[in-house]
mmCIF file of C-alpha atoms in Angstrom:
data_model
loop_
_atom_site.group_PDB
_atom_site.id
_atom_site.type_symbol
_atom_site.label_atom_id
_atom_site.label_comp_id
_atom_site.label_asym_id
_atom_site.label_seq_id
_atom_site.Cartn_x
_atom_site.Cartn_y
_atom_site.Cartn_z
ATOM 1 C CA MET A 1 -0.020 -0.045 -0.111
ATOM 2 C CA SER A 2 1.434 3.339 -0.944
ATOM 3 C CA ALA A 3 1.987 6.366 1.569
ATOM 4 C CA ALA A 4 -0.717 8.357 -0.256
ATOM 5 C CA ALA A 5 -3.033 5.506 0.135
ATOM 6 C CA ALA A 6 -2.444 5.099 3.758
ATOM 7 C CA LEU A 7 -3.421 8.829 4.532
ATOM 8 C CA PRO A 8 -6.818 9.454 6.202
ATOM 9 C CA GLN A 9 -9.651 10.306 4.157
ATOM 10 C CA PRO A 10 -11.411 12.595 3.370
ATOM 11 C CA GLY A 11 -10.329 15.472 5.752
ATOM 12 C CA CYS A 12 -11.135 18.619 3.725
ATOM 13 C CA ALA A 13 -10.588 17.063 0.419
ATOM 14 C CA ASP A 14 -14.382 17.863 -0.435
ATOM 15 C CA ALA A 15 -14.811 20.831 2.047
ATOM 16 C CA PRO A 16 -16.639 23.749 0.740
ATOM 17 C CA VAL A 17 -14.223 26.584 -0.379
ATOM 18 C CA LEU A 18 -15.027 30.353 0.217
ATOM 19 C CA ARG A 19 -14.026 32.019 -3.090
ATOM 20 C CA GLU A 20 -13.325 35.666 -2.857
ATOM 21 C CA ARG A 21 -12.459 38.165 -5.487
ATOM 22 C CA GLY A 22 -11.584 41.763 -4.624
ATOM 23 C CA GLN A 23 -8.857 44.183 -3.319
ATOM 24 C CA ARG A 24 -5.658 41.837 -2.727
ATOM 25 C CA GLU A 25 -2.719 42.469 -0.311
ATOM 26 C CA VAL A 26 0.363 40.837 -1.542
ATOM 27 C CA PHE A 27 3.936 41.309 -2.778
ATOM 28 C CA CYS A 28 4.468 41.071 -6.631
ATOM 29 C CA GLY A 29 6.401 38.107 -8.309
ATOM 30 C CA LEU A 30 9.507 40.174 -8.387
ATOM 31 C CA THR A 31 10.290 39.224 -4.793
ATOM 32 C CA GLY A 32 11.334 35.647 -5.769
ATOM 33 C CA ILE A 33 14.338 37.206 -7.309
ATOM 34 C CA VAL A 34 15.690 37.786 -3.634
ATOM 35 C CA TRP A 35 16.134 33.843 -3.001
ATOM 36 C CA LEU A 36 16.584 32.901 -6.561
ATOM 37 C CA HIS A 37 19.617 34.773 -7.328
ATOM 38 C CA ARG A 38 21.173 33.341 -4.159
ATOM 39 C CA LYS A 39 20.383 29.756 -5.656
ATOM 40 C CA ILE A 40 21.302 29.919 -9.059
ATOM 41 C CA GLN A 41 24.850 31.020 -8.386
ATOM 42 C CA ASP A 42 25.890 32.292 -12.083
ATOM 43 C CA ALA A 43 22.753 33.893 -13.079
ATOM 44 C CA PHE A 44 21.624 37.545 -13.122
ATOM 45 C CA PHE A 45 18.111 38.890 -12.789
ATOM 46 C CA LEU A 46 17.587 42.122 -14.724
ATOM 47 C CA VAL A 47 14.194 43.468 -13.971
ATOM 48 C CA VAL A 48 12.782 45.809 -16.692
ATOM 49 C CA GLY A 49 10.476 48.119 -14.781
ATOM 50 C CA SER A 50 10.303 51.233 -12.743
ATOM 51 C CA ARG A 51 12.248 53.117 -9.929
ATOM 52 C CA THR A 52 9.723 51.583 -7.685
ATOM 53 C CA CYS A 53 10.633 48.317 -8.721
ATOM 54 C CA ALA A 54 14.278 48.989 -7.905
ATOM 55 C CA HIS A 55 13.387 50.364 -4.514
ATOM 56 C CA LEU A 56 11.331 47.142 -3.555
ATOM 57 C CA LEU A 57 14.052 44.627 -4.627
ATOM 58 C CA GLN A 58 16.699 46.500 -2.787
ATOM 59 C CA SER A 59 14.414 47.037 0.472
ATOM 60 C CA ALA A 60 13.137 43.402 0.333
ATOM 61 C CA ALA A 61 16.655 41.990 -0.161
ATOM 62 C CA GLY A 62 18.326 44.219 2.496
ATOM 63 C CA VAL A 63 21.021 44.990 0.073
ATOM 64 C CA MET A 64 23.975 46.991 1.523
ATOM 65 C CA ILE A 65 25.388 50.071 -0.397
ATOM 66 C CA PHE A 66 28.742 48.209 -0.965
ATOM 67 C CA ALA A 67 27.080 44.812 -2.120
ATOM 68 C CA GLU A 68 27.211 43.806 -5.666
ATOM 69 C CA PRO A 69 24.167 41.414 -5.791
ATOM 70 C CA ARG A 70 23.158 39.540 -9.054
ATOM 71 C CA PHE A 71 19.918 41.533 -9.726
ATOM 72 C CA ALA A 72 19.378 45.015 -10.875
ATOM 73 C CA THR A 73 16.738 47.109 -12.575
ATOM 74 C CA ALA A 74 16.897 48.673 -16.194
ATOM 75 C CA ILE A 75 14.690 51.500 -15.315
ATOM 76 C CA ILE A 76 11.734 52.656 -17.624
ATOM 77 C CA ASP A 77 11.035 56.277 -17.437
ATOM 78 C CA GLU A 78 8.494 58.702 -19.104
ATOM 79 C CA ARG A 79 10.670 58.996 -22.293
ATOM 80 C CA ASP A 80 10.557 55.262 -22.731
ATOM 81 C CA LEU A 81 6.748 55.035 -22.226
ATOM 82 C CA ALA A 82 6.108 57.837 -24.441
ATOM 83 C CA GLY A 83 7.735 55.869 -27.416
ATOM 84 C CA LEU A 84 10.467 58.582 -27.758
ATOM 85 C CA ALA A 85 13.100 55.858 -27.288
ATOM 86 C CA ASP A 86 13.864 52.658 -28.993
ATOM 87 C CA CYS A 87 13.435 50.408 -25.989
ATOM 88 C CA ASN A 88 14.820 47.401 -27.614
ATOM 89 C CA ALA A 89 18.042 49.298 -28.519
ATOM 90 C CA GLU A 90 18.225 50.671 -25.011
ATOM 91 C CA LEU A 91 17.947 47.108 -23.436
ATOM 92 C CA ASP A 92 20.329 45.778 -25.775
ATOM 93 C CA ARG A 93 23.029 48.629 -24.583
ATOM 94 C CA VAL A 94 22.049 47.839 -20.879
ATOM 95 C CA VAL A 95 22.578 44.018 -21.324
ATOM 96 C CA THR A 96 25.788 44.471 -23.493
ATOM 97 C CA ARG A 97 27.189 46.779 -20.575
ATOM 98 C CA LEU A 98 26.173 44.410 -17.905
ATOM 99 C CA LEU A 99 27.723 41.324 -19.608
ATOM 100 C CA GLU A 100 31.025 43.105 -20.069
ATOM 101 C CA ARG A 101 31.148 44.276 -16.463
ATOM 102 C CA ARG A 102 30.074 40.761 -15.076
ATOM 103 C CA PRO A 103 31.776 38.175 -17.197
ATOM 104 C CA ASP A 104 30.900 35.534 -14.549
ATOM 105 C CA ILE A 105 27.244 35.474 -15.646
ATOM 106 C CA ARG A 106 26.152 32.426 -17.447
ATOM 107 C CA MET A 107 22.353 32.923 -17.492
ATOM 108 C CA LEU A 108 20.593 36.177 -17.549
ATOM 109 C CA PHE A 109 16.952 36.448 -16.869
ATOM 110 C CA LEU A 110 14.939 39.588 -18.255
ATOM 111 C CA VAL A 111 12.028 39.871 -15.692
ATOM 112 C CA GLY A 112 9.043 42.029 -16.731
ATOM 113 C CA SER A 113 7.730 44.105 -13.833
ATOM 114 C CA CYS A 114 4.554 44.697 -15.795
ATOM 115 C CA PRO A 115 2.728 43.243 -18.718
ATOM 116 C CA SER A 116 4.417 43.909 -22.194
ATOM 117 C CA GLU A 117 1.516 46.201 -22.904
ATOM 118 C CA VAL A 118 2.414 48.424 -20.151
ATOM 119 C CA ILE A 119 6.175 48.588 -20.542
ATOM 120 C CA LYS A 120 5.671 48.610 -24.424
ATOM 121 C CA LEU A 121 8.477 45.875 -24.840
ATOM 122 C CA ASP A 122 8.130 42.320 -25.912
ATOM 123 C CA LEU A 123 10.744 40.620 -23.451
ATOM 124 C CA SER A 124 10.306 37.378 -24.792
ATOM 125 C CA ARG A 125 11.377 38.438 -28.336
ATOM 126 C CA ALA A 126 14.336 40.495 -26.735
ATOM 127 C CA ALA A 127 15.498 37.379 -24.932
ATOM 128 C CA GLN A 128 15.538 35.365 -28.023
ATOM 129 C CA ARG A 129 17.386 38.003 -29.700
ATOM 130 C CA LEU A 130 19.968 38.623 -27.016
ATOM 131 C CA SER A 131 20.486 34.867 -26.665
ATOM 132 C CA GLN A 132 21.176 34.290 -30.105
ATOM 133 C CA ARG A 133 23.793 37.102 -29.699
ATOM 134 C CA PHE A 134 25.582 35.903 -26.746
ATOM 135 C CA LEU A 135 25.515 32.175 -26.712
ATOM 136 C CA PRO A 136 27.221 29.801 -25.940
ATOM 137 C CA GLN A 137 28.730 32.081 -23.163
ATOM 138 C CA VAL A 138 25.279 33.259 -21.794
ATOM 139 C CA ARG A 139 21.803 32.112 -22.123
ATOM 140 C CA VAL A 140 19.318 34.759 -21.869
ATOM 141 C CA LEU A 141 15.638 33.846 -20.721
ATOM 142 C CA ASN A 142 12.662 35.766 -19.826
ATOM 143 C CA TYR A 143 9.593 35.668 -17.459
ATOM 144 C CA SER A 144 6.960 37.928 -15.770
ATOM 145 C CA GLY A 145 7.045 39.143 -12.273
ATOM 146 C CA SER A 146 4.135 41.376 -12.716
ATOM 147 C CA GLY A 147 2.337 42.053 -9.414
ATOM 148 C CA ILE A 148 -0.677 42.651 -11.610
ATOM 149 C CA GLU A 149 -0.448 39.114 -12.643
ATOM 150 C CA THR A 150 1.134 37.162 -9.816
ATOM 151 C CA THR A 151 1.510 36.636 -6.031
ATOM 152 C CA PHE A 152 4.844 36.768 -5.083
ATOM 153 C CA THR A 153 5.722 33.252 -4.990
ATOM 154 C CA GLN A 154 4.687 32.942 -8.435
ATOM 155 C CA GLY A 155 7.640 34.716 -9.321
ATOM 156 C CA GLU A 156 9.710 31.438 -8.676
ATOM 157 C CA ASP A 157 7.027 29.447 -10.652
ATOM 158 C CA ALA A 158 7.399 31.588 -13.643
ATOM 159 C CA CYS A 159 11.239 31.545 -13.323
ATOM 160 C CA LEU A 160 11.393 27.702 -13.289
ATOM 161 C CA ALA A 161 8.801 27.375 -16.077
ATOM 162 C CA SER A 162 11.173 29.425 -18.316
ATOM 163 C CA LEU A 163 14.122 26.818 -17.396
ATOM 164 C CA VAL A 164 11.922 23.744 -18.445
ATOM 165 C CA PRO A 165 12.250 24.229 -22.513
ATOM 166 C CA GLU A 166 16.241 24.521 -21.938
ATOM 167 C CA MET A 167 16.783 21.322 -19.946
ATOM 168 C CA PRO A 168 18.451 18.610 -21.917
ATOM 169 C CA ALA A 169 16.458 15.337 -22.819
ATOM 170 C CA GLU A 170 16.849 12.620 -20.671
ATOM 171 C CA PRO A 171 18.397 9.757 -22.916
ATOM 172 C CA GLY A 172 16.110 6.583 -23.431
ATOM 173 C CA ALA A 173 14.052 5.400 -20.709
ATOM 174 C CA ALA A 174 16.650 6.307 -18.054
ATOM 175 C CA ARG A 175 14.811 7.045 -14.650
ATOM 176 C CA SER A 176 15.806 9.693 -12.363
ATOM 177 C CA LEU A 177 14.191 11.861 -9.508
ATOM 178 C CA LEU A 178 13.525 15.506 -9.954
ATOM 179 C CA VAL A 179 13.039 17.502 -6.857
ATOM 180 C CA VAL A 180 11.320 20.805 -8.082
ATOM 181 C CA GLY A 181 11.506 24.057 -6.070
ATOM 182 C CA ALA A 182 14.161 26.319 -4.538
ATOM 183 C CA LEU A 183 15.592 24.824 -1.527
ATOM 184 C CA ALA A 184 18.428 26.074 0.807
ATOM 185 C CA GLU A 185 21.647 24.208 -0.200
ATOM 186 C CA VAL A 186 21.835 22.601 3.379
ATOM 187 C CA VAL A 187 18.169 20.982 2.726
ATOM 188 C CA GLU A 188 19.369 19.749 -0.460
ATOM 189 C CA ASP A 189 22.194 18.290 0.949
ATOM 190 C CA GLN A 190 20.247 16.485 3.789
ATOM 191 C CA PHE A 191 17.658 15.249 1.213
ATOM 192 C CA LEU A 192 20.426 13.666 -0.959
ATOM 193 C CA ARG A 193 21.904 11.833 1.937
ATOM 194 C CA ILE A 194 18.344 10.282 2.814
ATOM 195 C CA PHE A 195 17.476 9.484 -0.832
ATOM 196 C CA ALA A 196 20.988 7.676 -1.032
ATOM 197 C CA ALA A 197 20.121 5.682 2.077
ATOM 198 C CA LEU A 198 16.650 4.894 0.504
ATOM 199 C CA GLY A 199 18.378 3.722 -2.908
ATOM 200 C CA VAL A 200 16.459 6.472 -4.706
ATOM 201 C CA GLY A 201 18.354 8.012 -7.562
ATOM 202 C CA PRO A 202 20.008 9.588 -9.659
ATOM 203 C CA VAL A 203 18.407 12.786 -7.883
ATOM 204 C CA ARG A 204 18.644 16.209 -9.401
ATOM 205 C CA PHE A 205 17.263 19.641 -8.308
ATOM 206 C CA LEU A 206 15.541 22.437 -10.440
ATOM 207 C CA PRO A 207 16.684 25.121 -10.068
ATOM 208 C CA SER A 208 20.190 23.769 -10.142
ATOM 209 C CA ARG A 209 23.087 25.641 -8.499
ATOM 210 C CA ARG A 210 24.730 26.422 -11.879
ATOM 211 C CA ALA A 211 23.417 27.198 -15.065
ATOM 212 C CA ALA A 212 25.368 24.482 -16.934
ATOM 213 C CA GLU A 213 23.869 22.063 -14.600
ATOM 214 C CA LEU A 214 20.394 22.090 -15.896
ATOM 215 C CA PRO A 215 19.026 18.533 -14.993
ATOM 216 C CA ALA A 216 17.742 16.321 -17.899
ATOM 217 C CA VAL A 217 13.911 15.469 -18.298
ATOM 218 C CA GLY A 218 12.261 12.778 -20.140
ATOM 219 C CA PRO A 219 9.588 9.923 -19.666
ATOM 220 C CA GLY A 220 11.791 8.422 -17.162
ATOM 221 C CA THR A 221 11.822 11.380 -14.919
ATOM 222 C CA ARG A 222 9.747 11.235 -11.850
ATOM 223 C CA TYR A 223 9.535 14.528 -10.189
ATOM 224 C CA LEU A 224 8.569 15.588 -6.317
ATOM 225 C CA LEU A 225 7.343 19.313 -5.842
ATOM 226 C CA ALA A 226 9.050 20.867 -2.945
ATOM 227 C CA GLN A 227 7.116 23.886 -3.166
ATOM 228 C CA PRO A 228 3.220 24.009 -3.631
ATOM 229 C CA PHE A 229 3.069 27.046 -5.892
ATOM 230 C CA LEU A 230 4.771 25.438 -8.918
ATOM 231 C CA ASN A 231 1.941 24.691 -11.177
ATOM 232 C CA ASP A 232 3.284 26.342 -14.356
ATOM 233 C CA THR A 233 6.393 24.524 -13.836
ATOM 234 C CA ALA A 234 4.691 21.244 -13.128
ATOM 235 C CA ARG A 235 2.665 21.433 -16.497
ATOM 236 C CA ALA A 236 5.891 22.268 -18.510
ATOM 237 C CA LEU A 237 7.602 19.303 -16.989
ATOM 238 C CA GLU A 238 4.661 17.072 -17.752
ATOM 239 C CA ALA A 239 4.711 18.333 -21.387
ATOM 240 C CA ARG A 240 8.351 17.040 -21.591
ATOM 241 C CA GLY A 241 7.040 13.614 -20.450
ATOM 242 C CA ALA A 242 7.862 13.893 -16.759
ATOM 243 C CA THR A 243 5.545 12.259 -14.057
ATOM 244 C CA ARG A 244 4.678 13.627 -10.811
ATOM 245 C CA ILE A 245 4.919 11.507 -7.465
ATOM 246 C CA ALA A 246 1.655 12.613 -5.459
ATOM 247 C CA ALA A 247 2.686 13.298 -2.034
ATOM 248 C CA PRO A 248 2.400 15.969 0.944
ATOM 249 C CA PHE A 249 5.127 18.668 1.336
ATOM 250 C CA PRO A 250 8.147 18.067 3.222
ATOM 251 C CA LEU A 251 7.147 20.525 6.164
ATOM 252 C CA GLY A 252 7.260 18.729 9.874
ATOM 253 C CA VAL A 253 7.952 15.280 10.470
ATOM 254 C CA GLU A 254 4.864 13.805 9.040
ATOM 255 C CA GLY A 255 5.112 15.682 5.793
ATOM 256 C CA THR A 256 8.823 15.029 5.342
ATOM 257 C CA THR A 257 8.376 11.198 5.927
ATOM 258 C CA ALA A 258 5.366 10.967 3.689
ATOM 259 C CA TRP A 259 7.209 12.807 0.927
ATOM 260 C CA LEU A 260 10.454 10.858 1.148
ATOM 261 C CA THR A 261 8.394 7.603 1.422
ATOM 262 C CA ALA A 262 6.385 8.494 -1.859
ATOM 263 C CA ALA A 263 9.532 8.544 -3.890
ATOM 264 C CA ALA A 264 11.186 5.465 -2.066
ATOM 265 C CA GLU A 265 7.986 3.410 -3.062
ATOM 266 C CA VAL A 266 8.360 4.256 -6.608
ATOM 267 C CA TRP A 267 11.966 3.109 -6.402
ATOM 268 C CA GLY A 268 10.719 -0.128 -4.715
ATOM 269 C CA ALA A 269 12.133 0.526 -1.141
ATOM 270 C CA SER A 270 10.955 -1.718 1.491
ATOM 271 C CA PRO A 271 9.096 -0.392 4.834
ATOM 272 C CA ALA A 272 12.140 -1.626 6.621
ATOM 273 C CA ARG A 273 14.588 0.235 4.658
ATOM 274 C CA ILE A 274 12.400 3.309 4.718
ATOM 275 C CA GLU A 275 12.490 3.207 8.611
ATOM 276 C CA GLU A 276 15.999 2.612 8.423
ATOM 277 C CA ALA A 277 16.786 5.656 6.380
ATOM 278 C CA THR A 278 14.312 8.109 7.937
ATOM 279 C CA GLY A 279 13.519 6.749 11.551
ATOM 280 C CA ALA A 280 16.439 8.397 13.313
ATOM 281 C CA ALA A 281 16.077 11.900 11.882
ATOM 282 C CA ALA A 282 12.437 11.635 12.371
ATOM 283 C CA ALA A 283 12.712 10.807 16.106
ATOM 284 C CA ARG A 284 15.037 13.603 16.819
ATOM 285 C CA ALA A 285 12.736 16.109 14.917
ATOM 286 C CA GLY A 286 9.698 14.639 16.885
ATOM 287 C CA ALA A 287 11.456 15.362 20.211
ATOM 288 C CA ALA A 288 12.503 18.874 19.187
ATOM 289 C CA LEU A 289 8.694 19.682 18.173
ATOM 290 C CA ALA A 290 7.284 18.257 21.388
ATOM 291 C CA ARG A 291 9.275 20.973 23.377
ATOM 292 C CA ILE A 292 7.736 23.764 21.179
ATOM 293 C CA ARG A 293 4.199 22.077 21.082
ATOM 294 C CA GLN A 294 3.878 23.046 24.690
ATOM 295 C CA ARG A 295 3.929 26.653 23.679
ATOM 296 C CA LEU A 296 1.687 26.348 20.720
ATOM 297 C CA GLU A 297 -0.917 23.668 21.791
ATOM 298 C CA GLY A 298 -4.431 24.830 21.628
ATOM 299 C CA LYS A 299 -3.713 28.272 20.147
ATOM 300 C CA SER A 300 -5.728 29.660 17.394
ATOM 301 C CA ILE A 301 -4.140 30.759 14.069
ATOM 302 C CA PHE A 302 -5.601 32.486 11.022
ATOM 303 C CA PHE A 303 -4.178 32.566 7.667
ATOM 304 C CA PHE A 304 -4.429 35.422 5.091
ATOM 305 C CA PRO A 305 -3.735 34.209 1.443
ATOM 306 C CA ASP A 306 -0.207 35.285 0.371
ATOM 307 C CA SER A 307 2.339 32.425 -0.249
ATOM 308 C CA GLN A 308 0.336 29.251 -1.240
ATOM 309 C CA LEU A 309 2.298 27.714 1.516
ATOM 310 C CA GLU A 310 -0.767 28.137 3.809
ATOM 311 C CA ILE A 311 -2.169 24.696 3.600
ATOM 312 C CA PRO A 312 0.777 22.751 4.078
ATOM 313 C CA LEU A 313 1.620 24.863 6.957
ATOM 314 C CA ALA A 314 -1.765 24.551 8.451
ATOM 315 C CA ARG A 315 -1.621 20.553 8.310
ATOM 316 C CA PHE A 316 1.841 20.797 9.974
ATOM 317 C CA LEU A 317 0.704 23.393 12.771
ATOM 318 C CA SER A 318 -2.596 21.479 13.444
ATOM 319 C CA ARG A 319 -1.488 17.951 13.571
ATOM 320 C CA GLU A 320 1.995 18.205 15.102
ATOM 321 C CA LEU A 321 1.741 21.141 17.042
ATOM 322 C CA GLY A 322 -1.955 21.120 18.212
ATOM 323 C CA MET A 323 -2.789 24.664 16.915
ATOM 324 C CA ARG A 324 -6.327 25.476 16.103
ATOM 325 C CA LEU A 325 -7.316 26.562 12.624
ATOM 326 C CA THR A 326 -9.850 29.460 12.313
ATOM 327 C CA GLU A 327 -9.426 30.208 8.528
ATOM 328 C CA VAL A 328 -6.811 29.101 6.143
ATOM 329 C CA GLY A 329 -6.623 31.416 3.309
ATOM 330 C CA THR A 330 -4.591 30.819 0.088
ATOM 331 C CA PRO A 331 -4.297 32.731 -3.293
ATOM 332 C CA TYR A 332 -5.002 29.697 -5.287
ATOM 333 C CA LEU A 333 -6.080 26.278 -4.337
ATOM 334 C CA HIS A 334 -4.635 23.665 -6.705
ATOM 335 C CA ARG A 335 -6.577 20.634 -5.756
ATOM 336 C CA GLN A 336 -4.521 18.146 -7.437
ATOM 337 C CA HIS A 337 -1.225 19.230 -5.985
ATOM 338 C CA LEU A 338 -2.689 19.464 -2.609
ATOM 339 C CA ALA A 339 -4.920 16.560 -2.589
ATOM 340 C CA GLU A 340 -2.597 14.678 0.091
ATOM 341 C CA GLU A 341 -2.451 17.755 2.347
ATOM 342 C CA LEU A 342 -6.258 18.706 2.259
ATOM 343 C CA ALA A 343 -6.928 14.896 3.443
ATOM 344 C CA LEU A 344 -4.732 15.508 6.482
ATOM 345 C CA LEU A 345 -6.684 18.789 7.515
ATOM 346 C CA PRO A 346 -9.444 18.712 10.051
ATOM 347 C CA ALA A 347 -12.617 18.173 8.366
ATOM 348 C CA GLU A 348 -14.210 21.225 9.787
ATOM 349 C CA THR A 349 -11.422 23.681 8.503
ATOM 350 C CA MET A 350 -12.544 26.861 7.132
ATOM 351 C CA LEU A 351 -10.758 27.291 3.591
ATOM 352 C CA SER A 352 -10.753 30.232 1.479
ATOM 353 C CA GLU A 353 -9.252 31.072 -2.097
ATOM 354 C CA GLY A 354 -8.469 34.371 -3.191
ATOM 355 C CA GLN A 355 -9.025 37.692 -1.302
ATOM 356 C CA HIS A 356 -11.402 40.560 -0.657
ATOM 357 C CA VAL A 357 -9.373 42.063 1.948
ATOM 358 C CA ASP A 358 -11.830 44.014 3.858
ATOM 359 C CA ARG A 359 -14.056 41.175 4.252
ATOM 360 C CA GLN A 360 -11.426 39.033 5.529
ATOM 361 C CA LEU A 361 -10.120 41.706 7.937
ATOM 362 C CA ASP A 362 -13.497 41.747 9.421
ATOM 363 C CA ARG A 363 -13.610 37.784 9.868
ATOM 364 C CA CYS A 364 -10.083 38.076 11.532
ATOM 365 C CA ARG A 365 -11.092 40.797 13.909
ATOM 366 C CA ALA A 366 -14.346 38.987 14.864
ATOM 367 C CA LEU A 367 -12.353 35.793 15.641
ATOM 368 C CA ARG A 368 -9.357 37.452 17.392
ATOM 369 C CA PRO A 369 -6.789 34.498 16.793
ATOM 370 C CA ASP A 370 -3.918 34.244 19.116
ATOM 371 C CA LEU A 371 -1.798 34.319 15.798
ATOM 372 C CA THR A 372 -2.383 35.794 12.338
ATOM 373 C CA VAL A 373 -0.176 34.954 9.255
ATOM 374 C CA CYS A 374 -0.227 37.663 6.959
ATOM 375 C CA GLY A 375 1.768 39.872 4.552
ATOM 376 C CA LEU A 376 3.802 43.037 5.737
ATOM 377 C CA GLY A 377 1.138 45.335 4.694
ATOM 378 C CA LEU A 378 -1.278 44.156 7.020
ATOM 379 C CA ALA A 379 1.002 42.916 9.777
ATOM 380 C CA ASN A 380 1.515 46.494 11.499
ATOM 381 C CA PRO A 381 -2.065 47.576 11.454
ATOM 382 C CA LEU A 382 -3.252 44.372 12.978
ATOM 383 C CA GLU A 383 -0.357 44.654 15.597
ATOM 384 C CA ALA A 384 -1.677 48.087 16.303
ATOM 385 C CA GLU A 385 -5.098 46.568 16.947
ATOM 386 C CA GLY A 386 -3.593 44.112 19.552
ATOM 387 C CA LEU A 387 -3.303 41.014 17.204
ATOM 388 C CA THR A 388 -0.200 38.855 17.054
ATOM 389 C CA THR A 389 1.189 38.602 13.528
ATOM 390 C CA LYS A 390 3.738 36.408 11.774
ATOM 391 C CA TRP A 391 5.179 37.666 8.239
ATOM 392 C CA SER A 392 4.206 35.223 5.748
ATOM 393 C CA ILE A 393 7.351 36.454 3.483
ATOM 394 C CA GLU A 394 9.599 35.038 6.179
ATOM 395 C CA LEU A 395 8.479 31.401 5.731
ATOM 396 C CA VAL A 396 9.774 31.503 2.145
ATOM 397 C CA PHE A 397 13.254 33.164 3.019
ATOM 398 C CA THR A 398 13.850 30.532 5.749
ATOM 399 C CA PRO A 399 14.958 26.944 5.309
ATOM 400 C CA ILE A 400 11.878 25.165 6.568
ATOM 401 C CA GLN A 401 11.792 21.839 4.726
ATOM 402 C CA GLY A 402 12.989 18.557 6.181
ATOM 403 C CA TYR A 403 13.430 17.077 9.563
ATOM 404 C CA ASP A 404 16.251 19.095 10.555
ATOM 405 C CA GLN A 405 14.495 22.248 9.949
ATOM 406 C CA ALA A 406 11.112 21.128 11.500
ATOM 407 C CA ALA A 407 11.805 22.845 14.956
ATOM 408 C CA ASP A 408 13.159 25.970 13.252
ATOM 409 C CA LEU A 409 9.777 26.253 11.334
ATOM 410 C CA ALA A 410 7.693 25.652 14.493
ATOM 411 C CA GLU A 411 9.937 28.452 16.208
ATOM 412 C CA LEU A 412 8.818 30.991 13.521
ATOM 413 C CA PHE A 413 5.396 30.556 14.924
ATOM 414 C CA ALA A 414 6.114 30.389 18.657
ATOM 415 C CA ARG A 415 8.313 33.648 18.693
ATOM 416 C CA PRO A 416 5.700 36.021 17.950
ATOM 417 C CA LEU A 417 3.507 34.490 20.686
ATOM 418 C CA LEU A 418 6.549 34.745 23.181
ATOM 419 C CA ARG A 419 6.950 38.433 22.215
ATOM 420 C CA HIS A 420 3.577 39.151 22.676
ATOM 421 C CA ALA A 421 3.574 37.766 26.029
ATOM 422 C CA LYS A 422 6.725 39.676 27.125
ATOM 423 C CA LEU A 423 5.102 42.869 25.808
ATOM 424 C CA ALA A 424 1.978 42.297 27.699
ATOM 425 C CA VAL A 425 1.269 44.985 30.453
#
């Protein structure tokens, strides 16, 4: 019996979902550059946008004045928007100057901050033109990070989806495991050790650490999603012949074990081997979580829709830390990718998709949860009203996947409550 089949049913699999449309409070997809530029070590992200975009990136990344990060903004001003300048010629000039200054760049992403109709520049064609000019030294790709079209984690999805057509074909019917989603290197290394102990391999990661190390893909590729917000990337991989391994996401002991087990069973690992490879790490993580559970058990939590991590996080907090879910909001609910997670949520969980921020604020104020997970734009006003908040963006910047990070993930939710208790008069 597979790990997926062993999960309790139905949980929230068939639960009604409150679908809302209205004013949203989210970061735009450009924010993904902040973690992606650290992950792909010889890539550069050139945002084609406004001064506002440049300020956002610099503020979100905390870039110091003397730092030389691997992202920048080609600023579009009024002259460009009015059609008085040749935007393609200007972009070619900026890219040429950038590559002359930074000869270490092997992959250049042109990232649109607004739809093409707004910036009056077709970045897809520009990327093709520039790639022909600078190959084989530099591959030029493009994707949209527009806040009009995306939530902030969808920037990663768009970036990875742009890489899929560049991935080499897996020869023949060779079988491999592809782990999809940006993970901290320490987390990758931990997973590689466990997969080796399980007899699973070869194991590759998307994105890879170097532009030249793009993994191969083909009919023999089985892939595991490490992040729940990679819908476009998943579709692109399946168009190349890859097959998804259905599993919960690797958050907490339960999620990590089920995620690893799903891959191990595809490779034919026995239950005894799975226990031998995962048992010690799971036990250590469980002991660490038990200490933190004392601070979180029985506390209520409310999720505003922001990162698309909300449902896996809710499962972890409810089942492993005993928190009470008041509402779990998510920007988009992909039932196929989240089926195993939904099956593990309490049947009475209130689920919402999309956002009408005023209505959701009213529900949050009425419920007065012990902890509210939301974006930066809502956190300070809610704190001023006496609600304790947790920034959702920190959950994307921080390594939270796997056994060794389970206690760190729990602490991210325990700290705001501890801070609130210390500040109480």
